[in-house]
Amino acid sequence: MDILTKRETGYVGRFAPSPTGPLHFGSLVAAVASYLDARSQQGSWHLRIEDLDPTRESASAANNIIQQLELHGLNWDGDILYQSERLDSYEQARDQLTLHEHLYPCICTRKETDRVYSGRCLNKAIGDLSQPHSLRFHISESELTIQDRLFGQLQWTKHRDMGDFIVRRKDGLDAYQLAVVVDDIHQGITDILRGADLIHSTPLQVSLFKALREPHPRYCHIPVVLATDGRKLSKQAFAEPISSGTAVENIRRVLNFLNQKNIQGKSVNELLRNATITWNIDRIPKLRGRSEKT
Ligand code: GLU
């Protein structure tokens, strides 16, 4: 089935974890929400392991995530897509972008770059390309707007919120933004449902979709789970891995966090089946982050 045909048949969703550690409660929330949204619309739901960076990620973390999803009844469609096996496709996309002059070499160090990159290397003739350089994507739009299914209209302005960004790092590794977009196109993803911590990536990805002449998916960002100290639960902040021994309780906690009320069920499958029937995005609080207790 080619991409267009897949898109025409309806909803295609995905969960796309980076295997930097075992699955924690925050990632389970994103997995369950994207799963329920897909299934409630008779859509398909795919699992993509974003293992692009061997310095931060491990096969054991990927296996833990896969096992936990299975134990929590989150069954995906088709084969798992591993980004580490897709490097040729990212290279092809870079070729396609260079061809249309969307990329430029950048020799700035991380220290020299601000949160929103100023475009310092954009018009610099970098004569010696044998020196370490990254490749940056040039955002040509001065403004981008999308309709988020939970947050409504979101708008970003060049220089204030979106700077040219790296698609290939100095060490030769492909960067997250490009790989995500290439794979979302490849898998025919129609709907992205993910944590609001990724909102700032959305305009960058939308700009890439446009440059690759593809429609971008619909977006829905959901609140991230905050620890009691107000920080996002993350593997980097050593969030505790979820325990498979309490899978039913874990799913209940997720449904509670997503404000999906009174879901009955004694097993994960029963809970998920019932939650699919009553799934309602509008019940999710319109917040970028919240702690489980509020
Ligand atoms: N791999 C990313 C992460 O684990 C998520 C990518 C996405 O959902 O677009 O944070």
mmCIF file of N, CA, C and O and ligand atoms in Angstrom, residues 14 16-18 50 176 180 194 198, ligand 1:
data_model
loop_
_atom_site.group_PDB
_atom_site.id
_atom_site.type_symbol
_atom_site.label_atom_id
_atom_site.label_comp_id
_atom_site.label_asym_id
_atom_site.label_seq_id
_atom_site.Cartn_x
_atom_site.Cartn_y
_atom_site.Cartn_z
ATOM 1 N N ARG A 14 0.988 6.604 15.764
ATOM 2 C CA ARG A 14 2.247 5.945 16.154
ATOM 3 C C ARG A 14 2.683 6.364 17.543
ATOM 4 O O ARG A 14 2.279 7.409 18.068
ATOM 5 N N ALA A 16 6.500 6.695 19.321
ATOM 6 C CA ALA A 16 7.868 6.738 18.787
ATOM 7 C C ALA A 16 8.896 7.049 19.877
ATOM 8 O O ALA A 16 9.510 8.115 19.881
ATOM 9 N N PRO A 17 9.077 6.107 20.804
ATOM 10 C CA PRO A 17 10.000 6.392 21.911
ATOM 11 C C PRO A 17 11.474 6.343 21.500
ATOM 12 O O PRO A 17 11.850 5.563 20.630
ATOM 13 N N SER A 18 12.284 7.180 22.136
ATOM 14 C CA SER A 18 13.742 7.069 22.022
ATOM 15 C C SER A 18 14.181 6.168 23.171
ATOM 16 O O SER A 18 13.870 6.462 24.324
ATOM 17 N N GLU A 50 13.077 5.024 18.131
ATOM 18 C CA GLU A 50 13.919 6.107 17.593
ATOM 19 C C GLU A 50 15.337 5.988 18.164
ATOM 20 O O GLU A 50 15.758 6.767 19.015
ATOM 21 N N TYR A 176 17.227 14.124 15.187
ATOM 22 C CA TYR A 176 15.836 13.733 15.450
ATOM 23 C C TYR A 176 14.816 14.334 14.469
ATOM 24 O O TYR A 176 13.988 13.627 13.902
ATOM 25 N N VAL A 180 12.359 11.926 12.188
ATOM 26 C CA VAL A 180 10.939 11.840 12.554
ATOM 27 C C VAL A 180 10.055 12.135 11.341
ATOM 28 O O VAL A 180 9.109 11.403 11.042
ATOM 29 N N ARG A 194 1.351 13.411 21.039
ATOM 30 C CA ARG A 194 2.577 13.275 21.833
ATOM 31 C C ARG A 194 2.613 14.357 22.898
ATOM 32 O O ARG A 194 1.772 15.270 22.912
ATOM 33 N N LEU A 198 7.118 18.517 23.267
ATOM 34 C CA LEU A 198 7.611 18.513 21.882
ATOM 35 C C LEU A 198 6.952 19.595 21.020
ATOM 36 O O LEU A 198 7.196 19.666 19.815
HETATM 37 N N1 GLU B 1 11.391 10.027 20.150
HETATM 38 C C1 GLU B 1 10.830 11.167 20.784
HETATM 39 C C2 GLU B 1 10.919 11.025 22.298
HETATM 40 O O1 GLU B 1 11.021 9.915 22.809
HETATM 41 C C3 GLU B 1 9.372 11.396 20.438
HETATM 42 C C4 GLU B 1 9.157 11.659 19.000
HETATM 43 C C5 GLU B 1 7.744 12.089 18.627
HETATM 44 O O2 GLU B 1 6.760 11.640 19.244
HETATM 45 O O3 GLU B 1 7.631 12.844 17.691
HETATM 46 O O4 GLU B 1 10.870 12.031 22.963
#
